[in-house]
Amino acid sequence: MRRRPNYLAGFGALIWLFLVGLPLYVMLVATFQTRADYAANGPLSFPERFTLDNYVDDLNTGFAQYFLNTAIVTVCVVGIVLLLVPPLAYAIVRSDGKATGRVFRLFLLGLAIPSQAVIVPVFYLINEAGLYDNLLGVILPTAAFAMPVCALILSGVMRDITPELYEAMTVDGASPGRVFFQLVLPLAKGGLSTVVVFASLQAWNGFLFPLVLTQSSENKVITMGLYDFQTEHGVDIPGLLAAVVLSMLPILLVYLFARRALVQGLMGVGGK
Amino acid sequence: MTTATPAATAVDGAAKTGRPGRRGRPATGVGRPGFAWAAPAAVFFGLFALVPLVLVVVLSFARWNGLGSPEFAGLENWSRLLDDPVMVKSLWLSLLLTVLGVVVQTPISILLGVWAAGRQRNRAVLSAVYFVPLLLSITAVSVLWRAVLDPNFGIPSQARWLFGDGNLLGTQAGALGVLVFVSTWQFTPLHTLIYQGAARAVPEVLYQAAQIDGAGRVRQFFHITLPQLRNTIVTSMILMVVGGLTTFDTILILTQGGPGTDTTNSAYYMYQKAFKSFDFGAASAIALLLVLVATLVSLILVRLTGYDRMRSTMEGV
């Protein structure tokens, strides 16, 4: 029973496409123009003389370093999340103790705690730990705040593993550890890749923790680089936009490869 | 219940609880992972999210400038905040931005989401494009829009008929409008996607029955789709409320709270108090206030819609 096309909704969707696409177009064409051309021809014009100087300049003024720092932060955050969250989700799904249920409720509560709410105490704790202006000081809270979403996603995936499979292994005398490594992890592969995508997205795009917990330029991450660029050279729009493009390139690459994992992870949030 | 030291890794924990559990515990516990599996994550998360949440309560009753130790100050921060006109204004601005965000984003994302739930090929491609803003950091999005809306070099300079002198961020209405627009631009894809998932889960038979009864598309939308999406609407609104109340990066980059204090919302004011005026006590009080308001609004949303009945089944682990 195919219904006739919904022209009105399709039209609305096209308007939205225009709204999404226009700034992205402005951004891209601006980065391939010289500052003078951009100022003279306006944001909508196509570049007359194609140049990559904006990108080269950005990379020469610190963005290479910011890139590296962000990559370090992202890899470490993903590592911590992958080490801690799968066992947590496993316990949430399979443990019959009351304490685990309470832990899960705490993580659900954690979904609602905005990082700003705790930024002052986190600043205090990181200072006390001697980790101020140190990438580790950014990595630890970022990983902690990535955990609730990841726990939610993974426990959902692990709950979909049928109880019969768990029981079959348990009857054979497998320890929880063996069940985890031989049954749960292999079957939760899809969920694990979703979690990797989410954690890296949060780490790569993080702003508040680096803003408050780092200072020197050798510890800057890419979002801080953008923020500083904006405050210091706000009028160099092509250069600024080139920096924006640089900051999102890796994310777009990840998106191309992991779109399915990302979309499914988000679709589950709605609840049925 | 076995307890584990924070340092114990997941695997060590398994070895500790797994074996005694198999022999010593009643039949239901056989082969099930113990609390130790959850402990490392719980401790780690607790240290950076729950301990700070408690500390924020303590600090809201303390005087602390970032150096030395916090001193107990009683209700000083709270009484100062109540007398602070900027604080009161910032709270109203937070609520205004949140309400505007929900009012603008909800209809757009429901419509787009329901539309995208159809299964033609072009919808999949379009949804993929819609998704891009969500991938960008709030920083990148704010910087991008600031450049696009630049009065001298941006789009307003090309479309004076629409934007007048083009200085959108120079007036309160303009600046608030830009803030709402930019967060709509960035977060509508997320909500669209949530609605898309939920709309696909609506049983097709309902539509078929309605079609046989001769109900048109509009009636189907209001009588089937919307009621079926009720729980999703609550989830999405709660996300919008928490996100709206805590809007910060966008304001820091786009308006710096200005003109004057016309876009200084509570989250931005808290940041200023803490990391510009080094008044960490007052900042903690504002942070606590934000959490309380966000929780309260979420609870009201949940109660109003009867969502809690569903939620309790979700939590029954």
Coordinates of C-alpha atoms in Angstrom, one line a residue:
Chain A
M1 CA 0.0 0.0 0.0
R2 CA 2.2 2.8 -1.3
R3 CA 0.9 6.2 -0.4
R4 CA 1.2 9.1 -2.8
P5 CA 4.3 11.3 -2.3
N6 CA 4.0 14.0 0.4
Y7 CA 5.0 17.1 -1.6
L8 CA 4.5 19.5 1.2
A9 CA 6.8 17.6 3.6
G10 CA 9.3 17.1 0.8
F11 CA 9.4 20.8 0.2
G12 CA 10.0 21.5 3.9
A13 CA 12.8 19.0 3.8
L14 CA 14.4 20.8 0.9
I15 CA 14.2 24.2 2.7
W16 CA 16.0 22.5 5.7
L17 CA 18.6 21.1 3.3
F18 CA 19.2 24.7 2.0
L19 CA 19.6 26.0 5.6
V20 CA 22.0 23.2 6.4
G21 CA 23.9 23.4 3.2
L22 CA 24.3 27.2 2.7
P23 CA 26.7 27.9 5.6
L24 CA 28.7 24.7 4.8
Y25 CA 29.0 26.0 1.2
V26 CA 30.1 29.5 2.4
M27 CA 32.6 27.8 4.7
L28 CA 34.2 25.7 1.9
V29 CA 34.4 28.3 -0.8
A30 CA 35.8 30.9 1.7
T31 CA 38.7 28.7 2.6
F32 CA 40.0 28.4 -1.0
Q33 CA 40.1 32.2 -1.5
T34 CA 42.6 34.8 -0.4
R35 CA 41.5 37.3 2.3
A36 CA 41.3 40.1 -0.2
D37 CA 39.2 38.1 -2.7
Y38 CA 36.8 37.1 0.0
A39 CA 36.4 40.6 1.3
A40 CA 35.9 41.9 -2.2
N41 CA 33.5 39.3 -3.6
G42 CA 31.5 38.4 -0.6
P43 CA 30.7 35.0 1.0
L44 CA 28.6 33.5 -1.7
S45 CA 31.0 33.9 -4.6
F46 CA 33.0 31.1 -6.0
P47 CA 36.8 31.4 -5.7
E48 CA 38.5 33.1 -8.7
R49 CA 42.0 32.1 -7.8
F50 CA 42.1 28.8 -6.0
T51 CA 44.5 28.8 -3.0
L52 CA 45.4 26.4 -0.2
D53 CA 47.3 29.1 1.7
N54 CA 44.7 29.4 4.4
Y55 CA 45.2 25.8 5.4
V56 CA 49.0 26.0 5.1
D57 CA 49.0 29.1 7.3
D58 CA 46.8 27.5 9.9
L59 CA 48.9 24.4 10.1
N60 CA 52.0 26.6 10.5
T61 CA 50.6 28.6 13.3
G62 CA 50.0 25.8 15.8
F63 CA 47.1 23.8 14.4
A64 CA 49.4 20.9 13.7
Q65 CA 50.2 20.8 17.4
Y66 CA 46.5 21.2 18.4
F67 CA 45.7 18.3 16.1
L68 CA 48.2 16.1 17.8
N69 CA 47.0 17.0 21.2
T70 CA 43.4 16.4 20.3
A71 CA 44.3 13.0 18.8
I72 CA 46.1 12.1 22.0
V73 CA 43.1 13.1 24.1
T74 CA 40.7 11.2 21.9
V75 CA 42.7 8.0 21.8
C76 CA 43.1 8.0 25.6
V77 CA 39.5 8.7 26.2
V78 CA 38.4 6.0 23.9
G79 CA 40.9 3.6 25.6
I80 CA 39.5 4.4 29.1
V81 CA 35.9 4.0 28.0
L82 CA 36.6 0.7 26.2
L83 CA 38.4 -0.6 29.3
L84 CA 35.8 0.4 31.8
V85 CA 32.4 0.5 30.2
P86 CA 32.0 -3.1 28.7
P87 CA 32.5 -4.8 32.1
L88 CA 30.1 -2.3 33.6
A89 CA 27.4 -2.9 31.0
Y90 CA 27.9 -6.6 31.4
A91 CA 27.4 -6.4 35.1
I92 CA 24.3 -4.2 34.6
V93 CA 22.7 -6.7 32.3
R94 CA 23.8 -10.0 34.0
S95 CA 24.4 -9.3 37.7
D96 CA 21.6 -10.0 40.0
G97 CA 22.9 -7.9 42.9
K98 CA 21.1 -4.8 44.1
A99 CA 24.3 -2.7 44.0
T100 CA 24.7 -3.0 40.3
G101 CA 21.1 -1.8 39.8
R102 CA 22.0 1.2 41.9
V103 CA 25.1 1.9 39.9
F104 CA 23.1 1.8 36.7
R105 CA 20.6 4.4 38.1
L106 CA 23.6 6.6 39.0
F107 CA 24.8 6.4 35.5
L108 CA 21.3 7.3 34.2
L109 CA 21.4 10.3 36.6
G110 CA 24.8 11.1 35.2
L111 CA 23.2 11.5 31.7
A112 CA 21.4 14.5 33.1
I113 CA 24.4 16.1 34.9
P114 CA 25.8 18.8 32.6
S115 CA 29.5 19.2 32.7
Q116 CA 29.2 22.9 33.7
A117 CA 27.4 21.9 36.9
V118 CA 30.6 20.2 38.2
I119 CA 33.3 22.3 36.4
V120 CA 34.3 24.2 39.5
P121 CA 34.9 21.1 41.7
V122 CA 36.5 19.3 38.8
F123 CA 38.9 22.3 38.4
Y124 CA 39.6 22.0 42.1
L125 CA 40.2 18.3 42.0
I126 CA 42.4 18.5 38.9
N127 CA 44.4 21.3 40.5
E128 CA 44.8 19.3 43.7
A129 CA 46.0 16.3 41.7
G130 CA 48.6 18.5 40.1
L131 CA 47.2 17.9 36.6
Y132 CA 46.3 21.4 35.7
D133 CA 47.5 22.4 32.2
N134 CA 48.2 18.7 31.5
L135 CA 46.5 16.6 28.8
L136 CA 45.8 13.9 31.4
G137 CA 43.8 16.4 33.4
V138 CA 41.5 16.9 30.3
I139 CA 41.4 13.2 29.5
L140 CA 40.1 11.9 32.8
P141 CA 37.0 14.1 33.2
T142 CA 36.2 13.8 29.5
A143 CA 36.3 10.0 29.7
A144 CA 34.1 10.1 32.8
F145 CA 31.5 12.2 31.1
A146 CA 31.5 10.0 28.0
M147 CA 30.6 7.0 30.1
P148 CA 26.9 7.3 30.8
V149 CA 25.9 7.4 27.2
C150 CA 28.2 4.6 26.3
A151 CA 26.9 2.5 29.3
L152 CA 23.4 3.0 28.1
I153 CA 24.2 2.0 24.5
L154 CA 26.2 -1.0 25.5
S155 CA 23.9 -2.4 28.1
G156 CA 21.1 -2.1 25.5
V157 CA 23.1 -4.2 23.1
M158 CA 24.1 -6.8 25.7
R159 CA 20.5 -7.1 26.8
D160 CA 19.6 -8.2 23.3
I161 CA 21.8 -11.3 23.6
T162 CA 19.4 -14.1 24.3
P163 CA 19.4 -15.5 27.9
E164 CA 19.7 -19.0 26.4
L165 CA 23.2 -18.3 25.1
Y166 CA 24.3 -17.1 28.6
E167 CA 22.7 -20.1 30.2
A168 CA 24.2 -22.6 27.8
M169 CA 27.7 -21.3 28.6
T170 CA 27.0 -21.2 32.3
V171 CA 25.7 -24.8 32.4
D172 CA 29.0 -25.8 30.8
G173 CA 30.7 -24.3 33.8
A174 CA 32.0 -21.1 32.2
S175 CA 33.1 -18.4 34.7
P176 CA 31.6 -14.8 34.2
G177 CA 35.0 -13.9 32.8
R178 CA 34.9 -16.5 30.1
V179 CA 31.3 -15.7 29.2
F180 CA 32.4 -12.0 28.9
F181 CA 35.3 -12.6 26.6
Q182 CA 33.9 -15.5 24.6
L183 CA 30.3 -14.6 24.3
V184 CA 29.5 -11.0 25.2
L185 CA 32.4 -9.1 23.6
P186 CA 32.1 -10.9 20.2
L187 CA 28.3 -10.4 20.1
A188 CA 28.5 -6.8 21.2
K189 CA 30.9 -5.8 18.5
G190 CA 28.4 -3.5 16.8
G191 CA 27.7 -1.8 20.1
L192 CA 31.4 -1.4 20.8
S193 CA 32.0 0.4 17.5
T194 CA 29.0 2.7 18.3
V195 CA 30.6 3.5 21.7
V196 CA 34.0 4.2 20.0
V197 CA 32.3 6.6 17.7
F198 CA 30.5 8.4 20.5
A199 CA 33.4 8.6 22.8
S200 CA 35.7 9.9 20.1
L201 CA 33.1 12.5 19.0
Q202 CA 32.8 13.8 22.6
A203 CA 36.6 13.8 23.1
W204 CA 37.4 15.4 19.7
N205 CA 34.7 18.1 20.1
G206 CA 35.2 18.8 23.9
F207 CA 35.4 22.4 24.8
L208 CA 34.7 23.2 28.5
F209 CA 37.2 20.9 30.1
P210 CA 40.1 22.0 27.9
L211 CA 39.0 25.7 28.3
V212 CA 39.1 25.5 32.1
L213 CA 41.8 22.9 32.7
T214 CA 44.6 23.9 30.2
Q215 CA 46.4 27.1 29.5
S216 CA 49.7 26.9 27.6
S217 CA 49.7 26.6 23.9
E218 CA 51.6 23.2 23.9
N219 CA 48.6 21.7 25.7
K220 CA 45.9 23.2 23.5
V221 CA 43.4 21.1 21.8
I222 CA 41.8 22.0 18.5
T223 CA 38.6 23.5 19.8
M224 CA 40.7 25.8 22.0
G225 CA 42.8 26.7 18.9
L226 CA 39.6 27.7 17.1
Y227 CA 38.4 29.8 20.1
D228 CA 41.8 31.6 20.3
F229 CA 41.9 32.2 16.6
Q230 CA 38.5 33.7 16.8
T231 CA 39.4 36.0 19.6
E232 CA 42.8 37.1 18.1
H233 CA 42.2 37.1 14.3
G234 CA 38.5 37.2 14.0
V235 CA 38.6 39.3 10.8
D236 CA 40.7 36.7 8.9
I237 CA 37.6 34.8 8.0
P238 CA 39.1 32.5 5.3
G239 CA 41.8 31.5 7.7
L240 CA 39.3 31.0 10.5
L241 CA 37.0 28.9 8.4
A242 CA 40.0 26.8 7.1
A243 CA 40.7 26.1 10.8
V244 CA 37.1 25.0 11.2
V245 CA 37.3 22.7 8.2
L246 CA 40.6 21.2 9.6
S247 CA 39.0 20.6 12.9
M248 CA 36.1 18.7 11.4
L249 CA 38.0 16.6 8.8
P250 CA 38.7 13.6 10.9
I251 CA 35.2 13.6 12.3
L252 CA 33.8 13.6 8.7
L253 CA 36.1 10.7 7.8
V254 CA 34.9 8.8 10.8
Y255 CA 31.3 9.6 9.9
L256 CA 31.8 8.2 6.3
F257 CA 32.9 4.9 7.7
A258 CA 30.8 4.6 10.8
R259 CA 27.5 6.3 9.9
R260 CA 25.5 3.3 10.5
A261 CA 26.8 2.8 14.0
L262 CA 26.3 6.4 14.9
V263 CA 22.8 6.7 13.6
Q264 CA 21.7 3.5 15.3
G265 CA 23.2 4.6 18.6
L266 CA 21.2 7.8 18.4
M267 CA 18.0 6.3 17.2
G268 CA 17.8 4.1 20.2
V269 CA 17.6 7.2 22.5
G270 CA 14.0 7.9 21.7
G271 CA 12.7 4.8 23.5
K272 CA 9.5 3.0 22.5
Chain B
M1 CA 28.3 -8.3 47.9
T2 CA 32.0 -8.1 47.2
T3 CA 33.6 -4.7 47.2
A4 CA 36.6 -3.9 45.1
T5 CA 39.4 -1.4 45.4
P6 CA 39.3 1.3 42.8
A7 CA 42.5 0.1 41.3
A8 CA 41.2 -3.4 40.6
T9 CA 40.8 -3.8 36.9
A10 CA 37.8 -5.5 35.5
V11 CA 39.5 -8.7 34.9
D12 CA 40.9 -9.0 38.4
G13 CA 37.5 -8.2 39.7
A14 CA 36.1 -11.1 37.8
A15 CA 38.5 -13.5 39.2
K16 CA 37.7 -12.3 42.7
T17 CA 33.9 -12.5 42.6
G18 CA 33.4 -15.1 39.9
R19 CA 34.7 -18.2 41.6
P20 CA 33.3 -17.8 45.2
G21 CA 30.0 -16.8 43.6
R22 CA 29.8 -20.0 41.7
R23 CA 30.2 -22.1 44.8
G24 CA 28.9 -20.1 47.7
R25 CA 25.9 -18.2 46.4
P26 CA 22.3 -19.4 45.8
A27 CA 21.5 -20.9 42.5
T28 CA 20.4 -17.7 40.8
G29 CA 23.8 -16.2 41.2
V30 CA 25.6 -19.0 39.4
G31 CA 27.9 -17.8 36.7
R32 CA 26.7 -14.2 37.0
P33 CA 29.1 -11.3 37.2
G34 CA 29.5 -9.7 40.6
F35 CA 29.5 -6.0 41.5
A36 CA 33.3 -6.0 41.0
W37 CA 32.6 -5.8 37.2
A38 CA 30.8 -2.5 37.6
A39 CA 33.1 -1.1 40.3
P40 CA 36.0 0.3 38.3
A41 CA 33.6 2.3 36.1
A42 CA 31.5 3.3 39.0
V43 CA 34.4 4.6 41.0
F44 CA 35.9 6.4 38.0
F45 CA 32.6 8.0 37.1
G46 CA 31.8 8.8 40.7
L47 CA 35.1 10.6 41.2
F48 CA 34.6 13.0 38.3
A49 CA 30.8 13.4 38.3
L50 CA 29.2 12.5 41.7
V51 CA 31.9 13.7 44.0
P52 CA 32.0 17.0 42.2
L53 CA 28.3 17.2 42.5
V54 CA 28.5 16.9 46.2
L55 CA 31.5 19.3 46.3
V56 CA 29.5 21.9 44.4
V57 CA 26.9 21.8 47.2
V58 CA 29.6 22.3 49.8
L59 CA 31.4 25.0 47.8
S60 CA 28.1 26.9 47.3
F61 CA 28.3 27.6 51.1
A62 CA 32.0 28.6 51.0
R63 CA 34.2 31.5 50.1
W64 CA 37.0 30.4 47.7
N65 CA 39.0 32.4 45.2
G66 CA 40.9 29.5 43.7
L67 CA 43.9 29.9 45.9
G68 CA 44.3 28.5 49.3
S69 CA 41.4 26.6 50.9
P70 CA 37.7 27.2 50.8
E71 CA 36.3 28.8 53.9
F72 CA 32.8 28.2 55.2
A73 CA 30.6 31.3 54.5
G74 CA 27.1 30.1 55.3
L75 CA 24.4 31.5 53.1
E76 CA 26.5 34.5 51.9
N77 CA 26.8 33.3 48.3
W78 CA 23.1 32.6 48.1
S79 CA 21.9 35.9 49.6
R80 CA 24.3 37.8 47.3
L81 CA 22.9 36.0 44.3
L82 CA 19.3 36.8 45.2
D83 CA 20.3 40.5 45.4
D84 CA 22.2 40.4 42.1
P85 CA 20.1 41.8 39.3
V86 CA 22.4 40.2 36.6
M87 CA 21.9 36.8 38.3
V88 CA 18.1 37.1 38.3
K89 CA 18.2 38.3 34.7
S90 CA 20.5 35.5 33.7
L91 CA 18.0 33.0 35.1
W92 CA 15.2 34.5 33.0
L93 CA 17.4 34.5 29.9
S94 CA 18.2 30.8 30.5
L95 CA 14.6 30.0 30.7
L96 CA 13.7 32.1 27.7
L97 CA 16.4 30.6 25.6
T98 CA 15.3 27.1 26.7
V99 CA 11.6 27.7 26.0
L100 CA 12.4 29.3 22.6
G101 CA 14.6 26.4 21.7
V102 CA 12.0 23.8 22.6
V103 CA 9.2 25.7 20.8
V104 CA 11.3 26.2 17.6
Q105 CA 13.0 22.8 17.5
T106 CA 10.2 20.4 18.5
P107 CA 7.8 21.0 15.5
I108 CA 10.7 21.1 13.0
S109 CA 12.3 17.9 14.2
I110 CA 9.0 16.0 14.5
L111 CA 8.0 16.9 11.0
L112 CA 11.5 16.2 9.5
G113 CA 11.7 13.0 11.6
V114 CA 8.4 11.6 10.5
W115 CA 9.2 12.6 6.9
A116 CA 12.6 10.9 7.1
A117 CA 11.1 7.8 8.5
G118 CA 9.7 7.0 5.0
R119 CA 11.9 4.5 3.2
Q120 CA 12.8 6.1 -0.1
R121 CA 16.4 6.3 -1.2
N122 CA 16.5 10.1 -1.4
R123 CA 15.4 10.4 2.2
A124 CA 18.4 8.4 3.3
V125 CA 20.8 10.6 1.4
L126 CA 19.1 13.8 2.7
S127 CA 19.2 12.5 6.3
A128 CA 22.9 11.9 5.8
V129 CA 23.4 15.5 4.9
Y130 CA 21.2 16.8 7.7
F131 CA 23.5 15.0 10.0
V132 CA 26.6 17.0 9.4
P133 CA 25.9 19.9 11.8
L134 CA 25.6 17.4 14.7
L135 CA 29.1 16.2 14.0
L136 CA 30.7 19.5 14.4
S137 CA 31.9 20.8 17.7
I138 CA 29.7 23.6 19.2
T139 CA 32.9 25.6 18.9
A140 CA 33.2 25.0 15.2
V141 CA 29.5 25.7 14.6
S142 CA 29.6 29.0 16.6
V143 CA 32.8 30.1 14.9
L144 CA 31.3 29.2 11.5
W145 CA 28.1 31.1 12.1
R146 CA 29.9 34.1 13.5
A147 CA 31.8 34.3 10.2
V148 CA 28.7 33.7 8.1
L149 CA 26.8 36.4 10.0
D150 CA 29.7 38.9 10.1
P151 CA 28.1 42.3 9.4
N152 CA 30.9 43.4 7.1
F153 CA 32.0 40.2 5.3
G154 CA 29.1 37.7 5.9
I155 CA 25.8 37.0 4.3
P156 CA 24.0 40.1 5.9
S157 CA 26.3 42.3 3.9
Q158 CA 24.9 40.6 0.8
A159 CA 21.3 40.8 1.8
R160 CA 20.7 44.2 3.3
W161 CA 17.0 44.0 2.2
L162 CA 16.6 41.3 4.8
F163 CA 19.1 42.1 7.5
G164 CA 19.1 45.9 7.6
D165 CA 22.5 47.1 8.8
G166 CA 23.5 43.5 9.3
N167 CA 24.6 43.8 12.9
L168 CA 22.4 41.0 14.2
L169 CA 24.4 40.5 17.4
G170 CA 24.2 44.2 18.3
T171 CA 20.6 44.1 19.7
Q172 CA 19.2 41.8 22.3
A173 CA 16.4 40.4 20.1
G174 CA 18.9 39.9 17.3
A175 CA 21.4 38.2 19.5
L176 CA 18.8 35.9 21.1
G177 CA 17.4 35.1 17.7
V178 CA 20.9 34.1 16.5
L179 CA 21.5 31.9 19.5
V180 CA 18.2 30.1 19.1
F181 CA 18.8 29.7 15.4
V182 CA 22.3 28.4 15.8
S183 CA 21.4 25.8 18.3
T184 CA 18.4 24.8 16.2
W185 CA 20.8 24.4 13.3
Q186 CA 23.1 22.2 15.2
F187 CA 20.7 20.1 17.3
T188 CA 17.6 19.6 15.1
P189 CA 19.4 16.7 13.4
L190 CA 19.7 14.9 16.7
H191 CA 16.1 15.2 17.5
T192 CA 15.1 14.5 13.9
L193 CA 17.0 11.3 14.2
I194 CA 15.4 10.4 17.5
Y195 CA 11.9 11.0 16.0
Q196 CA 12.8 9.1 12.9
G197 CA 13.7 6.0 14.9
A198 CA 10.5 6.3 16.9
A199 CA 8.3 7.0 13.9
R200 CA 9.6 3.8 12.2
A201 CA 8.5 1.9 15.3
V202 CA 4.9 2.9 14.9
P203 CA 3.0 -0.2 13.7
E204 CA 2.1 0.1 10.1
V205 CA -1.3 -1.6 10.7
L206 CA -2.5 1.6 12.5
Y207 CA -2.0 3.6 9.3
Q208 CA -3.6 0.9 7.2
A209 CA -6.7 0.8 9.4
A210 CA -6.9 4.6 9.3
Q211 CA -6.6 4.6 5.5
I212 CA -9.5 2.1 5.2
D213 CA -11.5 4.4 7.5
G214 CA -10.7 7.1 5.0
A215 CA -8.6 9.3 7.3
G216 CA -6.3 11.7 5.4
R217 CA -2.7 12.3 6.0
V218 CA -3.2 15.2 8.3
R219 CA -5.6 13.3 10.5
Q220 CA -3.3 10.3 10.6
F221 CA -0.5 12.5 11.7
F222 CA -2.5 14.0 14.6
H223 CA -4.4 10.9 15.6
I224 CA -1.8 8.2 15.2
T225 CA 1.7 9.5 14.7
L226 CA 1.7 12.2 17.4
P227 CA 0.1 10.0 20.2
Q228 CA 2.5 7.2 19.4
L229 CA 5.5 9.5 19.7
R230 CA 4.5 10.8 23.1
N231 CA 7.3 9.2 25.0
T232 CA 9.8 10.2 22.4
I233 CA 8.6 13.8 22.6
V234 CA 9.3 13.8 26.4
T235 CA 12.8 12.3 25.9
S236 CA 13.6 14.8 23.2
M237 CA 12.2 17.7 25.2
I238 CA 14.2 16.8 28.3
L239 CA 17.4 16.7 26.2
M240 CA 16.4 20.1 24.8
V241 CA 15.8 21.5 28.3
V242 CA 19.0 20.3 29.8
G243 CA 20.9 21.5 26.6
G244 CA 19.1 24.8 26.5
L245 CA 19.6 25.6 30.2
T246 CA 23.3 24.9 29.9
T247 CA 24.0 26.7 26.6
F248 CA 27.5 28.0 27.1
D249 CA 30.0 27.6 24.3
T250 CA 27.7 29.2 21.8
I251 CA 27.3 32.3 24.0
L252 CA 31.0 32.5 24.8
I253 CA 31.9 32.6 21.1
L254 CA 29.0 34.4 19.5
T255 CA 28.0 37.1 21.9
Q256 CA 30.2 37.0 25.1
G257 CA 26.9 37.5 26.9
G258 CA 26.3 40.9 25.2
P259 CA 25.2 43.3 24.2
G260 CA 25.7 44.4 27.8
T261 CA 24.4 41.5 29.8
D262 CA 21.5 40.9 27.4
T263 CA 22.5 37.3 26.5
T264 CA 24.3 36.5 29.8
N265 CA 22.5 33.3 30.7
S266 CA 23.2 31.5 34.0
A267 CA 25.7 29.0 32.6
Y268 CA 27.8 31.9 31.1
Y269 CA 27.4 33.9 34.2
M270 CA 28.7 31.0 36.3
Y271 CA 31.7 30.7 34.0
Q272 CA 32.4 34.4 34.4
K273 CA 32.0 34.3 38.2
A274 CA 34.4 31.3 38.4
F275 CA 37.0 31.9 35.9
K276 CA 37.0 35.7 35.4
S277 CA 36.1 37.0 38.8
F278 CA 37.5 33.9 40.7
D279 CA 34.4 33.9 42.9
F280 CA 34.1 30.1 43.0
G281 CA 31.6 30.1 45.8
A282 CA 29.0 32.1 43.9
A283 CA 29.8 30.1 40.7
S284 CA 29.0 26.9 42.6
A285 CA 25.8 28.3 43.9
I286 CA 24.7 29.2 40.3
A287 CA 25.8 25.7 39.1
L288 CA 23.7 24.1 41.8
L289 CA 20.8 26.3 40.9
L290 CA 21.1 25.2 37.3
V291 CA 21.1 21.5 38.2
L292 CA 18.0 22.0 40.4
V293 CA 16.1 23.9 37.7
A294 CA 17.0 21.3 35.1
T295 CA 15.9 18.4 37.3
L296 CA 12.7 20.2 38.3
V297 CA 11.7 20.9 34.7
S298 CA 12.6 17.4 33.7
L299 CA 10.5 15.9 36.5
I300 CA 7.6 18.1 35.7
L301 CA 7.8 17.0 32.0
V302 CA 7.9 13.4 33.1
R303 CA 5.0 13.7 35.5
L304 CA 2.8 15.7 33.2
T305 CA 3.0 13.1 30.5
G306 CA 2.9 9.9 32.5
Y307 CA 6.3 9.1 31.1
D308 CA 7.5 7.8 34.5
R309 CA 5.4 4.7 34.2
M310 CA 7.3 3.7 31.1
R311 CA 10.6 4.8 32.6
S312 CA 10.2 2.5 35.6
T313 CA 9.9 -0.5 33.3
M314 CA 13.1 0.7 31.6
E315 CA 14.9 0.8 34.8
G316 CA 13.8 -2.5 36.1
V317 CA 17.0 -4.3 35.5

